[in-house]
Coordinates of C-alpha atoms and ligand atoms in Angstrom, one line a residue:
M1 CA 17.2 -35.6 7.7
T2 CA 16.4 -31.7 6.5
Q3 CA 16.7 -29.4 9.0
Y4 CA 13.9 -27.0 9.4
T5 CA 13.7 -23.6 11.6
H6 CA 9.8 -23.8 11.9
D7 CA 7.0 -26.1 13.1
R8 CA 5.5 -27.2 10.0
L9 CA 2.0 -28.2 8.8
L10 CA 1.7 -30.5 5.8
I11 CA -1.3 -30.0 3.4
I12 CA -1.5 -32.9 1.1
D13 CA -3.2 -32.0 -2.2
F14 CA -5.8 -34.4 -3.9
G15 CA -6.0 -31.7 -6.4
S16 CA -8.7 -29.4 -5.3
Q17 CA -8.9 -26.0 -7.1
V18 CA -9.0 -24.4 -3.6
T19 CA -6.3 -26.3 -2.0
Q20 CA -3.9 -23.4 -1.7
L21 CA -6.8 -21.4 0.0
I22 CA -6.1 -23.7 3.0
A23 CA -2.4 -22.5 3.0
R24 CA -3.6 -19.0 2.9
R25 CA -5.7 -19.4 6.1
L26 CA -2.9 -20.8 7.7
R27 CA -0.7 -18.2 6.6
E28 CA -3.1 -15.7 8.1
L29 CA -2.5 -17.6 11.4
N30 CA 1.3 -17.1 11.0
V31 CA 1.7 -20.8 10.4
Y32 CA 4.0 -22.3 8.3
C33 CA 2.9 -24.9 6.1
E34 CA 3.8 -26.7 2.7
I35 CA 1.7 -28.2 0.3
H36 CA 2.7 -31.2 -1.4
P37 CA 0.8 -33.6 -4.1
Y38 CA -0.4 -36.8 -2.5
Q39 CA 1.9 -38.7 -5.1
N40 CA 5.2 -37.1 -3.5
V41 CA 3.8 -37.9 0.1
T42 CA 5.5 -41.1 0.7
D43 CA 6.0 -42.8 4.4
A44 CA 10.0 -41.7 4.1
F45 CA 8.8 -38.1 2.8
L46 CA 6.4 -37.9 6.2
A47 CA 8.9 -39.3 8.3
D48 CA 11.4 -36.4 7.0
L49 CA 9.1 -33.5 7.1
A50 CA 7.9 -34.2 10.7
P51 CA 4.9 -32.1 10.3
K52 CA 3.2 -31.2 13.5
A53 CA -0.4 -31.7 11.7
V54 CA -1.4 -32.8 8.4
I55 CA -4.6 -31.4 6.4
L56 CA -5.7 -33.6 3.7
S57 CA -7.4 -31.4 0.7
G58 CA -10.2 -32.1 -1.2
G59 CA -10.0 -33.3 -4.9
P60 CA -12.0 -34.3 -7.9
D61 CA -11.6 -37.9 -7.7
S62 CA -13.9 -40.6 -6.1
V63 CA -12.5 -42.7 -3.1
T64 CA -15.0 -45.3 -4.3
R65 CA -12.8 -45.6 -7.7
E66 CA -10.1 -48.5 -7.7
G67 CA -6.7 -46.9 -7.4
S68 CA -8.0 -43.5 -6.2
P69 CA -5.7 -41.2 -4.2
R70 CA -5.1 -42.1 -0.6
A71 CA -3.0 -40.7 2.4
P72 CA 0.2 -42.7 3.3
E73 CA -0.8 -45.1 5.8
S74 CA 2.0 -44.2 8.2
L75 CA 0.0 -41.1 8.7
W76 CA -2.4 -42.6 11.2
S77 CA 0.2 -43.8 13.5
M78 CA 2.1 -40.4 13.9
G79 CA 0.1 -39.4 16.8
I80 CA -0.4 -36.0 15.3
P81 CA -3.6 -34.2 14.4
V82 CA -5.0 -34.7 11.0
L83 CA -7.8 -32.8 9.4
G84 CA -9.8 -34.1 6.3
I85 CA -11.6 -31.9 4.0
C86 CA -14.2 -33.3 1.6
Y87 CA -12.2 -35.8 -0.4
G88 CA -9.7 -35.7 2.6
Q89 CA -12.5 -36.9 5.0
Q90 CA -13.5 -39.5 2.7
T91 CA -10.2 -41.2 2.3
M92 CA -9.8 -40.8 5.8
M93 CA -12.9 -42.7 6.4
T94 CA -12.2 -45.3 4.0
Q95 CA -8.6 -45.7 5.2
L96 CA -9.7 -46.1 8.8
G97 CA -12.7 -48.5 8.3
G98 CA -15.7 -46.3 7.4
E99 CA -17.6 -46.5 4.1
V100 CA -18.0 -43.9 1.2
R101 CA -21.0 -44.1 -1.1
G102 CA -20.5 -42.8 -4.7
G103 CA -23.0 -39.6 -5.3
K104 CA -24.7 -38.9 -8.7
I105 CA -21.4 -38.0 -10.5
S106 CA -19.5 -41.1 -9.8
G107 CA -22.6 -43.1 -10.6
G108 CA -23.5 -44.0 -7.0
G109 CA -26.9 -42.5 -7.1
G110 CA -26.3 -40.8 -3.5
T111 CA -26.7 -37.0 -3.0
A112 CA -24.4 -34.6 -4.4
E113 CA -24.6 -31.3 -2.8
F114 CA -22.8 -27.8 -4.2
G115 CA -23.3 -24.7 -2.8
R116 CA -24.3 -23.1 0.2
A117 CA -25.5 -25.3 3.1
K118 CA -26.4 -25.1 6.9
V119 CA -24.7 -27.2 9.4
S120 CA -26.1 -27.9 12.6
K121 CA -24.4 -28.8 16.0
S122 CA -24.5 -32.3 17.4
A123 CA -21.9 -32.3 20.2
N124 CA -19.2 -30.2 21.6
L125 CA -15.9 -30.6 19.9
D126 CA -12.4 -28.6 20.4
L127 CA -12.0 -28.1 16.6
L128 CA -15.8 -26.2 16.7
D129 CA -14.7 -23.8 19.9
G130 CA -16.7 -20.5 18.7
W131 CA -19.0 -22.1 16.2
F132 CA -22.6 -22.6 16.5
S133 CA -22.5 -19.5 19.0
Q134 CA -25.3 -17.9 16.9
G135 CA -27.4 -21.3 15.7
D136 CA -26.5 -23.1 12.4
E137 CA -23.3 -22.2 10.5
V138 CA -23.3 -21.6 6.6
V139 CA -20.8 -23.7 5.0
W140 CA -19.9 -24.1 1.4
M141 CA -20.3 -27.8 0.1
S142 CA -19.1 -29.3 -3.0
H143 CA -18.9 -33.3 -3.2
G144 CA -20.3 -36.0 -5.2
D145 CA -19.6 -38.9 -2.8
H146 CA -20.7 -38.8 0.8
V147 CA -19.7 -40.9 3.7
A148 CA -22.2 -43.6 4.3
K149 CA -20.7 -45.5 7.3
I150 CA -18.1 -43.8 9.8
A151 CA -14.9 -45.4 10.9
P152 CA -14.5 -46.8 14.3
G153 CA -13.8 -44.4 16.9
F154 CA -15.5 -41.7 15.2
E155 CA -18.5 -39.6 16.0
V156 CA -20.7 -37.1 14.3
Y157 CA -20.4 -33.4 15.7
G158 CA -22.4 -31.8 12.7
T159 CA -25.0 -32.4 10.1
S160 CA -26.5 -30.7 7.3
P161 CA -29.9 -31.6 5.5
N162 CA -27.7 -33.4 2.8
A163 CA -25.0 -34.8 4.8
P164 CA -25.5 -36.2 8.0
Y165 CA -21.8 -36.6 8.8
A166 CA -20.9 -33.0 7.9
I167 CA -18.4 -32.9 10.6
L168 CA -16.7 -36.1 12.0
A169 CA -14.0 -36.6 14.7
D170 CA -12.1 -39.2 16.6
A171 CA -11.6 -36.7 19.3
S172 CA -9.1 -38.8 21.5
R173 CA -6.4 -39.2 18.4
H174 CA -7.6 -35.4 16.9
F175 CA -8.6 -36.7 13.7
Y176 CA -11.1 -34.6 12.3
G177 CA -13.1 -34.7 9.0
V178 CA -15.2 -31.9 7.4
Q179 CA -17.8 -32.9 4.4
F180 CA -17.5 -28.8 3.6
H181 CA -14.6 -26.5 2.6
P182 CA -13.9 -24.2 5.5
E183 CA -10.9 -22.4 3.4
V184 CA -13.5 -20.8 1.1
H185 CA -15.0 -17.3 1.9
H186 CA -18.5 -18.9 1.1
T187 CA -17.7 -20.7 4.4
P188 CA -17.9 -17.3 6.4
R189 CA -16.5 -18.6 9.8
G190 CA -14.3 -21.2 8.3
A191 CA -11.1 -19.5 9.5
K192 CA -12.2 -20.3 12.9
L193 CA -11.7 -24.1 12.6
Y194 CA -8.5 -23.6 11.2
E195 CA -7.5 -21.5 14.1
N196 CA -8.8 -24.2 16.6
F197 CA -6.9 -26.9 14.5
V198 CA -3.6 -25.3 14.7
R199 CA -4.1 -24.4 18.4
I200 CA -4.9 -28.0 19.0
A201 CA -1.8 -29.0 17.1
G202 CA 0.4 -26.5 19.4
F203 CA 1.5 -24.1 16.7
T204 CA 2.8 -20.5 18.2
G205 CA 2.1 -18.4 15.1
D206 CA 5.8 -17.6 14.4
W207 CA 5.6 -17.5 10.6
T208 CA 5.3 -13.8 9.0
M209 CA 6.2 -12.0 6.1
D210 CA 9.3 -10.8 7.8
A211 CA 10.5 -14.5 8.0
Y212 CA 9.1 -15.1 4.4
K213 CA 11.2 -12.5 3.1
D214 CA 14.5 -13.7 5.0
I215 CA 13.8 -17.0 4.1
A216 CA 12.8 -16.0 0.0
I217 CA 16.1 -14.0 0.1
E218 CA 18.1 -16.9 1.1
K219 CA 16.6 -19.1 -1.5
I220 CA 17.4 -16.7 -4.2
R221 CA 21.1 -16.3 -3.2
A222 CA 21.4 -20.2 -3.1
Q223 CA 19.5 -20.6 -6.5
V224 CA 21.3 -17.9 -8.2
G225 CA 24.6 -17.8 -6.6
D226 CA 27.0 -15.4 -8.7
K227 CA 25.0 -15.5 -11.9
Q228 CA 23.0 -12.5 -13.8
V229 CA 19.4 -12.6 -13.6
I230 CA 16.8 -10.8 -15.8
C231 CA 13.4 -9.7 -14.5
G232 CA 10.5 -9.1 -16.4
L233 CA 8.8 -6.1 -15.3
S234 CA 5.3 -5.2 -15.9
G235 CA 4.8 -2.2 -13.6
G236 CA 2.2 -4.4 -11.8
V237 CA 2.6 -5.1 -8.0
D238 CA 3.8 -8.6 -8.7
S239 CA 6.7 -8.3 -11.0
S240 CA 7.7 -4.9 -8.8
V241 CA 7.7 -6.8 -5.6
T242 CA 9.9 -9.5 -7.6
A243 CA 12.1 -7.1 -8.7
A244 CA 12.7 -5.4 -5.4
L245 CA 13.2 -8.8 -3.6
L246 CA 15.7 -9.7 -5.8
H247 CA 17.5 -6.4 -5.9
E248 CA 17.7 -6.7 -2.3
A249 CA 18.9 -10.4 -2.5
I250 CA 21.3 -10.0 -5.4
G251 CA 21.8 -6.4 -6.0
D252 CA 23.3 -5.5 -9.5
Q253 CA 23.3 -9.1 -10.6
L254 CA 19.8 -8.2 -11.6
T255 CA 18.8 -6.5 -14.8
C256 CA 15.0 -5.8 -15.5
V257 CA 13.5 -5.6 -19.0
F258 CA 10.3 -3.8 -19.2
V259 CA 8.5 -5.3 -22.6
D260 CA 6.2 -2.8 -24.3
H261 CA 3.8 -5.3 -26.1
G262 CA 1.7 -2.8 -27.4
L263 CA -1.2 -4.1 -24.8
L264 CA -0.3 -1.7 -22.0
R265 CA -2.8 0.8 -20.5
K266 CA -2.7 4.4 -21.4
D267 CA 0.7 6.2 -20.3
E268 CA 1.7 2.9 -18.8
A269 CA 5.2 2.3 -20.3
E270 CA 6.4 5.8 -19.3
D271 CA 5.3 5.5 -15.8
V272 CA 6.5 2.3 -15.1
V273 CA 10.2 3.1 -16.5
A274 CA 10.4 6.3 -14.7
M275 CA 9.4 4.6 -11.5
F276 CA 11.8 2.0 -11.6
R277 CA 14.8 3.9 -12.8
D278 CA 14.2 7.0 -10.4
N279 CA 12.7 5.4 -7.2
M280 CA 14.4 1.9 -7.0
N281 CA 17.7 2.7 -8.8
L282 CA 17.2 -0.5 -10.9
K283 CA 18.8 -1.3 -14.2
V284 CA 16.1 -1.0 -16.4
I285 CA 15.8 -2.1 -20.4
Y286 CA 12.9 -0.7 -22.0
A287 CA 12.0 -3.3 -25.0
D288 CA 9.7 -1.6 -27.4
E289 CA 8.4 -4.6 -29.0
K290 CA 4.9 -3.3 -29.8
E291 CA 5.3 -3.8 -33.7
L292 CA 6.0 -7.6 -33.1
F293 CA 3.5 -8.5 -30.9
L294 CA 0.7 -6.7 -32.4
G295 CA 1.8 -8.1 -36.0
E296 CA 1.3 -11.4 -34.6
L297 CA -1.8 -10.8 -32.9
E298 CA -4.0 -8.9 -35.4
G299 CA -6.8 -10.7 -36.7
Q300 CA -6.5 -13.2 -33.9
S301 CA -10.0 -13.9 -32.0
D302 CA -9.3 -17.0 -30.1
P303 CA -8.5 -16.6 -26.5
E304 CA -6.3 -19.3 -25.9
T305 CA -4.4 -18.8 -29.3
K306 CA -3.9 -15.1 -28.1
R307 CA -2.4 -16.3 -24.7
K308 CA -0.3 -18.7 -26.5
I309 CA 1.1 -16.2 -28.7
I310 CA 1.6 -13.4 -26.2
G311 CA 3.4 -16.5 -24.0
S312 CA 5.7 -17.6 -26.6
L313 CA 6.8 -14.0 -27.9
F314 CA 7.5 -13.1 -24.5
I315 CA 10.1 -15.7 -24.0
D316 CA 11.4 -14.8 -27.6
V317 CA 11.9 -11.3 -26.7
F318 CA 13.4 -12.3 -23.1
Q319 CA 15.7 -14.6 -24.9
K320 CA 17.0 -11.6 -27.3
Y321 CA 17.7 -9.2 -24.3
A322 CA 19.1 -12.1 -22.2
N323 CA 21.7 -12.8 -25.0
Q324 CA 22.7 -9.2 -24.5
I325 CA 23.4 -9.5 -21.1
E326 CA 26.6 -11.3 -20.3
G327 CA 26.4 -14.1 -17.8
A328 CA 22.5 -14.2 -17.7
E329 CA 21.1 -17.4 -16.7
F330 CA 18.2 -17.0 -14.8
L331 CA 14.8 -15.4 -15.7
A332 CA 12.9 -14.0 -12.8
Q333 CA 8.9 -13.9 -13.0
G334 CA 6.3 -12.8 -10.5
T335 CA 4.1 -15.6 -10.9
L336 CA 1.6 -16.1 -8.1
Y337 CA -0.3 -19.2 -6.8
P338 CA -3.8 -18.2 -8.2
D339 CA -1.5 -18.0 -11.8
V340 CA -0.5 -21.3 -11.0
I341 CA -3.7 -23.1 -9.7
E342 CA -5.5 -22.6 -12.9
S343 CA -3.0 -23.9 -15.1
V344 CA -1.7 -26.9 -13.7
S345 CA -2.2 -27.8 -10.2
F346 CA 0.2 -26.8 -7.3
S347 CA 3.1 -28.8 -7.4
G348 CA 2.0 -30.8 -10.4
G349 CA -1.2 -32.6 -8.9
P350 CA -4.3 -33.1 -10.7
S351 CA -6.7 -30.3 -11.1
V352 CA -8.4 -29.0 -14.4
T353 CA -7.3 -26.3 -16.7
I354 CA -9.4 -23.0 -17.0
K355 CA -6.9 -20.8 -18.7
S356 CA -3.5 -21.0 -19.4
H357 CA -1.5 -18.0 -18.1
H358 CA 1.4 -16.5 -20.2
N359 CA 3.6 -16.6 -17.4
V360 CA 3.4 -20.3 -16.4
G361 CA 3.0 -21.5 -20.1
G362 CA 6.5 -23.4 -19.6
L363 CA 9.8 -21.9 -20.9
P364 CA 11.0 -24.1 -23.6
E365 CA 14.0 -26.0 -22.8
K366 CA 16.0 -24.4 -26.0
M367 CA 15.6 -21.2 -24.0
G368 CA 18.7 -21.9 -21.8
L369 CA 17.5 -19.8 -18.7
K370 CA 16.4 -21.1 -15.7
L371 CA 13.3 -19.6 -13.8
V372 CA 13.2 -17.7 -10.5
E373 CA 9.8 -17.4 -9.2
P374 CA 9.9 -16.1 -5.6
L375 CA 6.4 -15.2 -5.3
R376 CA 5.1 -18.7 -6.5
E377 CA 3.3 -19.7 -3.5
L378 CA 1.7 -16.4 -2.2
F379 CA -1.6 -14.8 -2.7
K380 CA -1.9 -11.1 -3.7
D381 CA -2.2 -9.8 -0.4
E382 CA 0.8 -11.5 0.9
V383 CA 2.6 -10.1 -2.2
R384 CA 1.4 -6.7 -1.2
A385 CA 2.6 -7.4 2.7
L386 CA 6.2 -8.3 1.2
G387 CA 6.1 -5.6 -0.7
R388 CA 5.5 -3.1 2.3
E389 CA 8.1 -5.1 4.1
L390 CA 10.5 -4.4 1.3
G391 CA 9.9 -0.5 1.3
L392 CA 7.9 -0.2 -2.0
P393 CA 5.7 3.1 -2.5
A394 CA 2.3 2.7 -1.4
S395 CA 0.9 4.0 -4.7
F396 CA 2.6 0.8 -6.1
I397 CA 1.5 -1.6 -4.0
G398 CA -2.0 -0.5 -4.0
R399 CA -2.1 -0.9 -7.9
H400 CA -5.0 -3.2 -9.5
P401 CA -3.7 -6.4 -10.9
F402 CA -3.0 -6.4 -14.4
P403 CA -2.7 -9.6 -16.3
G404 CA 0.5 -10.3 -18.4
P405 CA -1.5 -10.7 -21.7
G406 CA -2.7 -7.1 -21.0
L407 CA -5.5 -5.6 -23.3
A408 CA -5.4 -8.5 -25.5
I409 CA -7.7 -10.8 -23.2
R410 CA -9.9 -7.7 -22.8
C411 CA -10.5 -7.3 -26.7
P412 CA -12.9 -10.5 -27.3
G413 CA -13.2 -11.4 -30.8
E414 CA -10.6 -10.1 -33.3
I415 CA -7.6 -7.8 -32.2
T416 CA -7.1 -4.7 -34.0
R417 CA -4.9 -1.8 -33.3
A418 CA -8.1 0.4 -33.6
K419 CA -10.0 -1.3 -31.1
L420 CA -6.8 -1.3 -28.9
D421 CA -6.6 2.4 -29.0
I422 CA -10.2 3.0 -28.4
L423 CA -9.9 0.5 -25.3
R424 CA -7.0 2.4 -23.8
E425 CA -9.0 5.6 -24.1
A426 CA -12.0 4.2 -22.4
D427 CA -10.4 2.7 -20.0
A428 CA -8.6 5.8 -18.8
V429 CA -11.7 7.5 -18.4
Y430 CA -13.3 4.6 -16.4
I431 CA -10.3 4.6 -14.0
D432 CA -10.5 8.5 -13.6
Q433 CA -13.9 8.0 -12.8
I434 CA -13.4 5.2 -10.1
R435 CA -10.5 7.5 -8.5
K436 CA -12.6 10.8 -8.6
H437 CA -15.2 8.9 -6.8
G438 CA -12.7 7.7 -4.2
L439 CA -13.5 4.1 -5.1
Y440 CA -10.1 3.0 -6.2
D441 CA -8.7 1.1 -3.2
E442 CA -12.4 -0.5 -2.5
I443 CA -12.0 -2.5 -5.7
W444 CA -10.1 -5.5 -6.5
Q445 CA -9.7 -4.9 -10.0
A446 CA -11.6 -2.6 -12.4
F447 CA -11.1 -2.4 -16.5
V448 CA -13.0 -2.0 -19.6
A449 CA -13.2 -4.6 -22.3
I450 CA -14.3 -3.5 -25.5
L451 CA -16.8 -6.0 -27.0
P452 CA -16.7 -7.3 -30.8
V453 CA -20.2 -5.8 -31.5
R454 CA -21.1 -2.6 -33.2
T455 CA -24.5 -1.1 -32.3
V456 CA -26.4 1.8 -33.7
G457 CA -26.5 5.2 -31.5
V458 CA -27.5 8.6 -32.2
M459 CA -25.6 11.6 -31.4
G460 CA -26.4 15.2 -31.9
D461 CA -28.5 14.9 -35.2
G462 CA -26.3 11.9 -36.5
R463 CA -26.5 8.2 -36.7
T464 CA -23.6 6.2 -35.0
Y465 CA -22.4 2.6 -35.7
D466 CA -19.9 2.3 -32.9
F467 CA -18.4 -0.4 -30.5
A468 CA -20.1 -1.5 -27.3
C469 CA -18.0 -1.8 -24.4
A470 CA -18.5 -3.3 -20.8
L471 CA -17.1 -1.8 -17.7
R472 CA -15.9 -4.6 -15.3
A473 CA -15.1 -4.0 -11.5
V474 CA -14.9 -6.8 -8.8
T475 CA -14.3 -7.1 -5.1
S476 CA -11.9 -10.0 -4.2
V477 CA -9.6 -11.2 -1.7
D478 CA -7.3 -13.1 -3.8
G479 CA -8.6 -13.2 -7.2
M480 CA -10.0 -16.9 -6.9
T481 CA -13.5 -15.8 -6.2
A482 CA -14.9 -12.4 -6.8
D483 CA -18.3 -10.3 -6.7
Y484 CA -19.3 -7.6 -8.9
Y485 CA -18.9 -4.0 -7.3
P486 CA -22.1 -2.6 -6.6
F487 CA -21.7 0.7 -8.1
S488 CA -24.5 3.4 -7.7
H489 CA -26.6 4.0 -10.8
E490 CA -25.5 7.7 -10.6
F491 CA -21.8 6.5 -10.9
L492 CA -22.5 4.1 -13.6
G493 CA -24.6 6.7 -15.6
E494 CA -22.0 9.3 -15.3
T495 CA -19.2 7.0 -16.5
A496 CA -21.3 5.8 -19.4
T497 CA -22.0 9.6 -20.6
R498 CA -18.2 10.4 -20.1
I499 CA -17.1 7.6 -22.1
I500 CA -19.5 8.1 -24.8
N501 CA -18.4 11.7 -24.9
E502 CA -14.9 11.4 -24.5
V503 CA -13.9 8.2 -26.6
P504 CA -14.7 8.3 -30.2
G505 CA -15.6 4.7 -31.3
I506 CA -17.8 3.7 -28.6
N507 CA -21.6 4.4 -28.2
R508 CA -23.0 1.9 -26.0
V509 CA -21.6 1.0 -22.3
T510 CA -22.9 -1.9 -20.1
Y511 CA -21.9 -3.1 -16.9
D512 CA -20.9 -6.8 -16.3
I513 CA -22.5 -8.0 -12.8
T514 CA -21.1 -11.6 -13.1
S515 CA -19.4 -13.0 -10.1
K516 CA -16.5 -15.7 -10.1
P517 CA -17.3 -18.2 -10.0
P518 CA -19.2 -18.9 -12.6
G519 CA -17.3 -15.9 -14.5
T520 CA -13.7 -15.2 -14.5
I521 CA -12.5 -11.7 -13.8
E522 CA -11.1 -11.2 -17.2
W523 CA -13.1 -11.6 -20.2
E524 CA -10.9 -14.3 -21.9
Ligands
XMP601 P1 -9.3 -14.6 -14.2 O1 -9.6 -14.0 -15.4 O2 -8.8 -15.9 -14.2 O3 -8.4 -13.7 -13.4 O4 -10.3 -14.7 -13.2 C1 -7.7 -13.8 -12.1 C2 -6.7 -12.8 -11.9 O5 -5.5 -13.2 -12.8 C3 -5.3 -12.4 -13.8 N1 -5.0 -13.0 -14.6 C4 -3.7 -12.9 -15.0 N2 -2.4 -12.7 -14.6 N3 -1.3 -13.5 -16.4 C5 -1.2 -12.7 -15.4 O6 -0.2 -12.4 -14.9 C6 -2.4 -14.0 -17.2 O7 -2.2 -14.8 -18.4 C7 -3.7 -13.8 -16.4 N4 -5.0 -14.1 -16.6 C8 -5.7 -13.7 -15.8 C9 -6.5 -11.5 -13.7 O8 -6.3 -10.0 -14.1 C10 -7.1 -11.4 -12.5 O9 -6.4 -10.7 -11.5

């Protein structure tokens, strides 16, 4: 039997794109939780983990399909609270004697519902404490199937126009099912439901970043032993926190490698190396591999090809430097949960690939280095909290995220050195503008993308035929969803003028007003 030091909440993952957001909501409540794909959650597993409560996630499958995922049968007799979300609600109904009908997507002809909806209260329920105080609640629905007949013992506590069983519960057994997703930001007061749920389950909220740090350090020590570790440093928050955490865990057994792939922002390489060597006293190797990367990328235009090339070169480069460090057996990376969820589902569950992220592209067996990824279950704001806990300078913790493939994915179409140079200059002017206007900390991420389009302009008396660029700035809490930043027209006008005047090669500036979804933050 496994020994645990904290009360545990188990999230059974049925493959929803947003399962980890449930974990996030729980972490905000200082509740320790683990996500496991449904395939791994057997009766024996449940008995060993002995969770204090269970949440069943949403998922892309249809419970009406023969052989579709289910929760383990022993769950229903453990005497603990269970919350089913969307697919989780539907499997709960199916397993406990209710009925689910297929929607348009799974061919049942019923009502599918995607997007915002309003839920009205039908009766009082402990899970709903604090809800409906100002009337209906706005929720985010995303389902094809729906419950057609509720299971014995359950009652309806909330309805929406297209979901008569939006909130169901068997209050005596503390089994709850909601058709919508309380974990996403589009359900503005969804966090309250989680707060109620963990209160009902008796959690005390003893899980903090400080506690996470100590456990992460112990895990690193246990994994690494007395072996040497190499850490890829990018200067971003994630790799900085990874390096600091490893440094605290294993001290001199850590050597950082900063790869300059020629896709960095202006002055970035110099700044980062100085910061880590001087401020943090880390062993840092500066790997100037600009020629290697740019040589391979030149002329490439397909987004996935670019990502794959960069990912595999990164591995080659690391291997090269790893070979120079005696006894190096591990490679540490600052992979975060959002990097994982859109590449493969967390812990190997079933969700759809949107982009392959270079840092989770999979290390080939031949590399002979094992991975250490201590941030793999964390969201960005949790990483920042951990960074503060580790004493990193505020200026580093507050930096906007920068993707591993760097400027390559901000250069749609063919990558050329000339375009990258123009992009770097434009980006520097844009960020300078944002800082001067005191907006940097309000924005999650801001950057310029250089477009594969030339446009005609006029400067002075002459005709220009130069590149157009797009400015991007988004607000976000975790990178999973994002809204474009509402700059004033004055700011946009002033920035466009500066870029066109100060950056040769650009004669037109546009502002990207796409949110995520349906867009992604990066252009590729
Ligand atoms: P998207 O474009 O998927 O980006 O909405 C979400 C967040 O992830 C960053 N991003 C990456 N980070 N390796 C990384 O380390 C990658 O391959 C990668 N691709 C996107 C992106 O900058 C944003 O913060």
